Short mmCIF file of C-alpha atoms in Angstrom, two decimals:
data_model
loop_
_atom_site.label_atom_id
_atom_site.label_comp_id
_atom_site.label_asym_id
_atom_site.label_seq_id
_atom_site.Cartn_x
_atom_site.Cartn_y
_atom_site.Cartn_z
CA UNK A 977 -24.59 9.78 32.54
CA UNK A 978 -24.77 10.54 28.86
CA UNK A 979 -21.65 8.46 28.14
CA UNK A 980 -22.80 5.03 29.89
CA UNK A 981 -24.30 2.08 27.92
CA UNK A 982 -27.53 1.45 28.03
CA UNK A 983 -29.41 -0.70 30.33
CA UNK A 984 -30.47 -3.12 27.92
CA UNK A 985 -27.61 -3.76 25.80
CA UNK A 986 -25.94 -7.17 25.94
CA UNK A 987 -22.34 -8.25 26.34
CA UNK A 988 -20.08 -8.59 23.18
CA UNK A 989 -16.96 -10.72 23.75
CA UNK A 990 -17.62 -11.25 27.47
CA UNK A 991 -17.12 -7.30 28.18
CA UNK A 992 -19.05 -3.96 27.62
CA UNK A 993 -19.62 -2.86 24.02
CA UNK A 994 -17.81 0.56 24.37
CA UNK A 995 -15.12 -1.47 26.20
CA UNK A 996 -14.34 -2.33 22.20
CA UNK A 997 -12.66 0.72 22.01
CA UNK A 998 -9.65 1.48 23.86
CA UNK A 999 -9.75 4.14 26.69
CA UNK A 1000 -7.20 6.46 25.63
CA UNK A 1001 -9.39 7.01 22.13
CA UNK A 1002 -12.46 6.17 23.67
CA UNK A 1003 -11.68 9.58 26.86
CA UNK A 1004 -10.80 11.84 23.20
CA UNK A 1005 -13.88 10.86 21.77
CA UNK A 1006 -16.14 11.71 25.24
CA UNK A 1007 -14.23 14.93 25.20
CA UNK A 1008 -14.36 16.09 21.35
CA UNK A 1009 -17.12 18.50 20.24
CA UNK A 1010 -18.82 16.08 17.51
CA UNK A 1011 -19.77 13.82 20.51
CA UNK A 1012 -21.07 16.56 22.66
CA UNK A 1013 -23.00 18.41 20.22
CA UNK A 1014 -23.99 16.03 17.93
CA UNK A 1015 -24.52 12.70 19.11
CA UNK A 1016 -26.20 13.11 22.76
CA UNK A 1017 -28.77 11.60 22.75
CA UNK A 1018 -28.88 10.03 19.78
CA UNK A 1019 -31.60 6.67 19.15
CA UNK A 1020 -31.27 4.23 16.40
CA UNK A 1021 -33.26 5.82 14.17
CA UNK A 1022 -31.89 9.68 14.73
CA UNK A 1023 -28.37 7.85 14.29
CA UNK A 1024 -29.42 7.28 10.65
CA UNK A 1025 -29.83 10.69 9.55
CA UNK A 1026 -26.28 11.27 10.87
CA UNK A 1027 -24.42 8.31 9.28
CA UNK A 1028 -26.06 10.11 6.05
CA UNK A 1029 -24.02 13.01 6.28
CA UNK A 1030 -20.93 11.48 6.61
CA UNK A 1031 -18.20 12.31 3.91
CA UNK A 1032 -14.94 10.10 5.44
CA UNK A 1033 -13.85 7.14 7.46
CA UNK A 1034 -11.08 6.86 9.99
CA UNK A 1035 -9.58 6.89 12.87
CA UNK A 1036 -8.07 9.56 14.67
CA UNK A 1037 -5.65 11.94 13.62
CA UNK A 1038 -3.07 14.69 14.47
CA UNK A 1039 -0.60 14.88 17.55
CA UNK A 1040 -3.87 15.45 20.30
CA UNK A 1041 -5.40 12.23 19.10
CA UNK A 1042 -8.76 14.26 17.42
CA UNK A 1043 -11.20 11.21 16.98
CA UNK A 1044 -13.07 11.29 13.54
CA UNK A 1045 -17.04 11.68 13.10
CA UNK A 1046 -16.86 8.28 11.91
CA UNK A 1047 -15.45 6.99 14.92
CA UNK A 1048 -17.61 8.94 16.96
CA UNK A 1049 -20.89 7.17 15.63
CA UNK A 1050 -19.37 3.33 15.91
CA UNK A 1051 -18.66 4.44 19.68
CA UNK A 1052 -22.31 5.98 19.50
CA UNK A 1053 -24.12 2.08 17.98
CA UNK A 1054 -21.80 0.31 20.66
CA UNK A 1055 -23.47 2.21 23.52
CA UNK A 1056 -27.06 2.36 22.24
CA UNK A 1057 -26.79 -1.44 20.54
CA UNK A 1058 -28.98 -0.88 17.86
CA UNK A 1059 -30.89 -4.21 16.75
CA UNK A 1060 -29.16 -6.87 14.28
CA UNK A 1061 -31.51 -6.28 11.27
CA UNK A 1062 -30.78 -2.44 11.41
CA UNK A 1063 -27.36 -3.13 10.89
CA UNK A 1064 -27.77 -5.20 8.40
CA UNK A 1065 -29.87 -2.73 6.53
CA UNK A 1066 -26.92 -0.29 6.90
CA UNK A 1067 -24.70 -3.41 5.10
CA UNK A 1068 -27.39 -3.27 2.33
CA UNK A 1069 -27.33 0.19 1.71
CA UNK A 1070 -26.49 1.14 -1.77
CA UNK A 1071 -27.79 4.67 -1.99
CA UNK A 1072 -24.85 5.87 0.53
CA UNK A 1073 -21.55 4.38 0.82
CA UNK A 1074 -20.27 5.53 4.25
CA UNK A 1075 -23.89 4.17 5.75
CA UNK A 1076 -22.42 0.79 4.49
CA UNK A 1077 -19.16 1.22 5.69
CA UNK A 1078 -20.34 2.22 9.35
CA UNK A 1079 -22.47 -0.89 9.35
CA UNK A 1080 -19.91 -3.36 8.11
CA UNK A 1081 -17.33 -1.75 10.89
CA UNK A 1082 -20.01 -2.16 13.58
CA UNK A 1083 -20.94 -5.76 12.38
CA UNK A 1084 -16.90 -6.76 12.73
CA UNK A 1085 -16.75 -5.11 15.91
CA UNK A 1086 -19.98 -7.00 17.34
CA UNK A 1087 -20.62 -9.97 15.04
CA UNK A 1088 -19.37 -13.86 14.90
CA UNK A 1089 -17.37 -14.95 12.43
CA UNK A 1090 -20.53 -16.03 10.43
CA UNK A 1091 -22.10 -12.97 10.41
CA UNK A 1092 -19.05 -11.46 9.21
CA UNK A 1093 -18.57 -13.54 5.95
CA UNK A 1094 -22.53 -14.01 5.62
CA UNK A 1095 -22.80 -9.94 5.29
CA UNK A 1096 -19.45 -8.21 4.59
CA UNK A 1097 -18.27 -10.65 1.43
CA UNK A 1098 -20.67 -9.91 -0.61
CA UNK A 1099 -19.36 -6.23 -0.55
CA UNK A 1100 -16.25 -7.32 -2.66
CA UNK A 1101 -18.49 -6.66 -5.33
CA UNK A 1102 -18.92 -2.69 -4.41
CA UNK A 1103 -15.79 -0.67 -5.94
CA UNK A 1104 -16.97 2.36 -4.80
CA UNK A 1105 -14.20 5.00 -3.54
CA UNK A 1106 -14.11 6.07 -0.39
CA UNK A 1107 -11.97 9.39 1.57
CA UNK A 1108 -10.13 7.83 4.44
CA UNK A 1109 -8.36 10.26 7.11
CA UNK A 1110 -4.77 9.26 8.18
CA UNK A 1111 -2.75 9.97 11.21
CA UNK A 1112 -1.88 12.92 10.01
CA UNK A 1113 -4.81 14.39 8.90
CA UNK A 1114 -4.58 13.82 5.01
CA UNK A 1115 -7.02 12.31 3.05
CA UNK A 1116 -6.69 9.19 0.86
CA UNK A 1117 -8.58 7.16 -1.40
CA UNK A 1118 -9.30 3.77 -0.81
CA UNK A 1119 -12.11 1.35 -2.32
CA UNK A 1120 -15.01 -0.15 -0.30
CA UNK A 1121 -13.87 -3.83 -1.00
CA UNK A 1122 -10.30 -3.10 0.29
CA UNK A 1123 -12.04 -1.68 2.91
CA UNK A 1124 -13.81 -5.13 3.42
CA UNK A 1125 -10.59 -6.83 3.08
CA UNK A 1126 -8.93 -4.95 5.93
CA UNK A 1127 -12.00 -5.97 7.95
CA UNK A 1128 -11.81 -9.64 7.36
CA UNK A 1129 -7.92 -9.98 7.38
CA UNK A 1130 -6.09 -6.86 9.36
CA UNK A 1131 -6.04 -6.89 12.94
CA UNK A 1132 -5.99 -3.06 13.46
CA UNK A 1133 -8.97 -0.93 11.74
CA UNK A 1134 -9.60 3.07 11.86
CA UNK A 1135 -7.39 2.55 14.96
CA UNK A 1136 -9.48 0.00 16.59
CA UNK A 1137 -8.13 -3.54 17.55
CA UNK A 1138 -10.59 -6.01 16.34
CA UNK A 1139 -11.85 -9.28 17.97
CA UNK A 1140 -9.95 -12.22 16.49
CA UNK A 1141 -12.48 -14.17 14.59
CA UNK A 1142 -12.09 -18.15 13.11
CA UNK A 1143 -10.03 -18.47 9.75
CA UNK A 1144 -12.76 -19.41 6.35
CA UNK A 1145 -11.24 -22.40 5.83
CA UNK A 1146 -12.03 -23.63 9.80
CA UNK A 1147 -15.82 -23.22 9.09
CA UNK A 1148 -16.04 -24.55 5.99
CA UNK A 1149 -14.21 -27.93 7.53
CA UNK A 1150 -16.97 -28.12 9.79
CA UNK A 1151 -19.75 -27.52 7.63
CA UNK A 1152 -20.52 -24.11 9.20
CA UNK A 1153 -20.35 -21.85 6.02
CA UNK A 1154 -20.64 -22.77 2.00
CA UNK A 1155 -17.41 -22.57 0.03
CA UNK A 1156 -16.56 -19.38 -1.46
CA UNK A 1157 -17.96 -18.41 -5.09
CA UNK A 1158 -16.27 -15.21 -6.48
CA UNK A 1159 -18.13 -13.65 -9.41
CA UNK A 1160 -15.15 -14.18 -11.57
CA UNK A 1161 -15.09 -18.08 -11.60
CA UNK A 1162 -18.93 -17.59 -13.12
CA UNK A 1163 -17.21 -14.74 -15.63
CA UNK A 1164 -14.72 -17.70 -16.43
CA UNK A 1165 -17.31 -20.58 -16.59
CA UNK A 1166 -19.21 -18.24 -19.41
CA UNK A 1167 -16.37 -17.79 -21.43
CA UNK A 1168 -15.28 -21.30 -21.15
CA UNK A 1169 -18.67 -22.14 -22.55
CA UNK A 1170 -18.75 -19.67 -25.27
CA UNK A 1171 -15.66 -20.78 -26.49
CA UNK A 1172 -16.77 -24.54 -26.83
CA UNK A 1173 -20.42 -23.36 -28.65
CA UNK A 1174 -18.21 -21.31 -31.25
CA UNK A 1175 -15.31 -23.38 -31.82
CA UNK A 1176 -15.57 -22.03 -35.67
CA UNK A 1177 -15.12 -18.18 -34.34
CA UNK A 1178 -12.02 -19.74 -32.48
CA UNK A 1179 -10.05 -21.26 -35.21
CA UNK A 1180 -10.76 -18.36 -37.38
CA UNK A 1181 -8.69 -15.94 -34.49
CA UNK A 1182 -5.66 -18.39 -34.53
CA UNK A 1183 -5.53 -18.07 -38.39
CA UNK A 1184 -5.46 -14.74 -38.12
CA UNK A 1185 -2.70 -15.05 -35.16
CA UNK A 1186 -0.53 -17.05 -37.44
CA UNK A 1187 -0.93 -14.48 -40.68
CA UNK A 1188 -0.36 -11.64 -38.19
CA UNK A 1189 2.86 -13.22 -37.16
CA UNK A 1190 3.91 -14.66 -40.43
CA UNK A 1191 3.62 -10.58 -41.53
CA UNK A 1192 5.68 -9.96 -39.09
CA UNK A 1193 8.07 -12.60 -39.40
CA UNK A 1194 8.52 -11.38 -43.22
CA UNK A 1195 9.07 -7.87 -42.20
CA UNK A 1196 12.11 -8.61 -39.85
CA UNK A 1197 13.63 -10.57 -42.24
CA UNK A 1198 12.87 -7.85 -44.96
CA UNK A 1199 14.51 -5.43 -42.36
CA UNK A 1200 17.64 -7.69 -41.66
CA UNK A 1201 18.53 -8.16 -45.37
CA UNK A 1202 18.32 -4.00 -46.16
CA UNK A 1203 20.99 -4.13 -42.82
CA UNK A 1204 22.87 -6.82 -44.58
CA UNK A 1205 22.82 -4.93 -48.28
CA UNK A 1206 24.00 -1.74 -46.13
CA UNK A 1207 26.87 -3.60 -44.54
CA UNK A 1208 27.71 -5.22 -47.84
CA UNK A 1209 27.87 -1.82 -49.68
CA UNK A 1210 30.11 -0.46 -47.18
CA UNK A 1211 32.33 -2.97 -47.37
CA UNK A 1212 32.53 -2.90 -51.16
CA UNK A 1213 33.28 0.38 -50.42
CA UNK A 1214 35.85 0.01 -48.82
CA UNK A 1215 37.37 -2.77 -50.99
CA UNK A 1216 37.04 0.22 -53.79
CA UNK A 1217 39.38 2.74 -51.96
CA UNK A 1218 41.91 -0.38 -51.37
CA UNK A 1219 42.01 -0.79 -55.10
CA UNK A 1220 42.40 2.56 -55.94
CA UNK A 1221 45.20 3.58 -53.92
CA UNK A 1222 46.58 -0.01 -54.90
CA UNK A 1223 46.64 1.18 -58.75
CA UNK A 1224 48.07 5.02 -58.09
CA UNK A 1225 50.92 2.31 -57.00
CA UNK A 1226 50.59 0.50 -59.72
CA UNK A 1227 51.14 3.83 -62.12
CA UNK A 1228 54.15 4.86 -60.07
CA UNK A 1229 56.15 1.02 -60.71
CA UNK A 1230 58.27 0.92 -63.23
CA UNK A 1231 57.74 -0.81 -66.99
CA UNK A 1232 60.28 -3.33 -65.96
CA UNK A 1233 57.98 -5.16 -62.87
CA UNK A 1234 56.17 -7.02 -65.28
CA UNK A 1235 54.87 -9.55 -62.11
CA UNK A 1236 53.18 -6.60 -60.07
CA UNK A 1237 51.93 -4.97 -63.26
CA UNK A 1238 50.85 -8.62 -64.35
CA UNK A 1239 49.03 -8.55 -60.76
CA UNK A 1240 46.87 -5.37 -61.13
CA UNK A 1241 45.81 -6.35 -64.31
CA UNK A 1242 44.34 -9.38 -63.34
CA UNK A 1243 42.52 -7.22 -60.43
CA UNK A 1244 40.84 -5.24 -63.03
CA UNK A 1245 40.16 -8.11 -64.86
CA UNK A 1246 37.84 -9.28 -61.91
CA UNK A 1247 36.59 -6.01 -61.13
CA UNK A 1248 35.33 -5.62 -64.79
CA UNK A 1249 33.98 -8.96 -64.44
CA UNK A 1250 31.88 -7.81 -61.45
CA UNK A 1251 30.74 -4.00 -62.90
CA UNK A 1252 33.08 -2.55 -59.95
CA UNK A 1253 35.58 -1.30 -62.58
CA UNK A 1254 33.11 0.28 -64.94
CA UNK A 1255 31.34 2.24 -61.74
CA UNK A 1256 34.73 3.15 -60.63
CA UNK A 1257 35.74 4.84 -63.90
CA UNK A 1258 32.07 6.35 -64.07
CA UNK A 1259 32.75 7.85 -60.95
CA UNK A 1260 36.07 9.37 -61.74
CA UNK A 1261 34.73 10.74 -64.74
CA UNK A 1262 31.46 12.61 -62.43
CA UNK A 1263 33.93 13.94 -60.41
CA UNK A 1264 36.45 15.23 -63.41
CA UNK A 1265 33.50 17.05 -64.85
CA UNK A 1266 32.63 18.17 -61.30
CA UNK A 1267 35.96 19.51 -60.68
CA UNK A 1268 36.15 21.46 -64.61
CA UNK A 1269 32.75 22.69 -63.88
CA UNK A 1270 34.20 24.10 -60.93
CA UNK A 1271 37.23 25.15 -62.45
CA UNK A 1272 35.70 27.17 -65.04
CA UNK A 1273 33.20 28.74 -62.57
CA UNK A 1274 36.22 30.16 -60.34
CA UNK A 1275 38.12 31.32 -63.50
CA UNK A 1276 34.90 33.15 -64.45
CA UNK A 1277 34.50 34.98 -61.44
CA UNK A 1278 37.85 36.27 -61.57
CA UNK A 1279 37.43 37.65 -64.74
CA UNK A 1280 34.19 39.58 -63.95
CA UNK A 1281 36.67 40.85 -60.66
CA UNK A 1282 39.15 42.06 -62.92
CA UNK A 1283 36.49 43.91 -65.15
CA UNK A 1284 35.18 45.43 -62.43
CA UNK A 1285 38.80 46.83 -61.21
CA UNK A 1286 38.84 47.93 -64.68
#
């Protein structure tokens, strides 16, 4: 039968390698036309050629349960059982990205949890984008080391339940695997030591911090006292009309109040002492001439409507 493992592949978790996948997907996958067509009888090395032309990775999709070509060839390297160091050439493929991602999704299927942080963490480094088909048949983007991620942490993958593998932190209490390096701890170590061999470069970009922010400082203040002068010119303003209406009062009293009249002078005795009374008298007079100009430019007008009744 073309759909039965072969003879000499081995056991992976105690149970057949295509018994990986579960039976519902695994029947859509026997019966879809990318298995048929394209992957009978399909060896190792023809299996290459096809993992080259893939475009997307996922699962299955829409309401019949359509299995994926990517799905099709990880069913395809579970019943063939290619050999450990061609997988691990498909990991170390940087030429083509879904090659990579078919190997690291075969190696979680298939590997130990050794083999699975040996080969697939080094892949955080690879930001490459990938097109991933949903349920539904859309496509999204996702990168290849969140891709990786998924693999290492998620339980459920392109639809497939993965074997449970032992926790980092396990091995490395039993001396099984090295502590984890990320690349950014060495990004960090470099700058730490760059700072301390140019200490002089350093104290020259706080100086400039603190002028930067002493500018700044001096500019909100600058900006606060032109809102203060505003609110203080308004309110002499104000104090202005007060005193005017105050004296139209004070014109209207009698000669015989000598204690209110006695009480307005001293008023404009403190306004002249502070230049309010001069610029209020300077602005009666602008608007006296104002009003005359005025005047004399309506009376004008009438007179050249008159000669022109005329």
């Amino acid at each position: 039968m073309a759909n039965r493992t072969v003879k000499e592949a081995k056991n992976i978790h105690g149970t057949n390698p295509q018994y990986l996948v579960e039976k519902i997907i695994r029947s859509r996958i026997y019966d879809s036309k990318y298995w048929k067509e394209q992957c009978f009888a399909l060896t190792a090395e023809l299996l290459v050629d096809k993992a080259m032309e893939l475009r997307f990775i996922g699962g299955v999709y829409g309401g019949n349960i359509k299995p994926t070509q990517f799905l099709c060839l990880t069913l395809k390297m579970l019943q063939i059982q290619p050999e450990k160091d061609i997988v691990v050439e498909f990991i170390k493929n940087e030429e083509f990205k879904y090659v990579r991602a078919l190997g690291a999704f075969y190696l979680r299927l298939t590997g130990s949890a050794l083999d699975c942080y040996k080969y697939l963490e080094p892949l955080y480094i690879d930001n490459r984008k990938l097109r991933r088909q949903n349920r539904v048949g859309h496509f999204e983007i996702v990168y290849m080391d969140e891709f990786i991620d998924e693999l290492l942490r998620s339980d459920r993958v392109c639809d497939i339940i993965l074997p449970r593998i032992q926790k980092r932190s396990i091995l490395e209490e039993n001396n099984e695997l090295d502590p984890k390096v990320s690349v950014l701890d060495e990004d960090l170590d470099d700058e730490i030591i760059s700072d301390e061999e140019n200490p002089a470069e350093i104290e020259e970009e706080s100086k400039n911090k603190a002028h930067k922010r002493s500018r700044k400082e001096r500019s909100r203040s600058a900006s606060a006292e032109r809102s203060g002068y505003n609110v203080r010119s308004r309110d002499y303003n104000a104090e202005l009309e007060r005193y005017q209406k105050e004296r139209d009062r004070a014109r209207d009293i009698p000669n015989n109040s000598s204690s209110s009249r006695h009480h307005y002078e001293e008023r404009d005795r403190v306004l002249r002492s502070h230049g309010g009374y001069e610029r209020d008298e300077r602005y009666i007079r602008d608007s006296k001439r104002h009003e005359t100009r005025d005047s004399r430019s309506d009376r004008e007008r009438e007179r050249e409507r008159r000669d022109r009744r005329h």
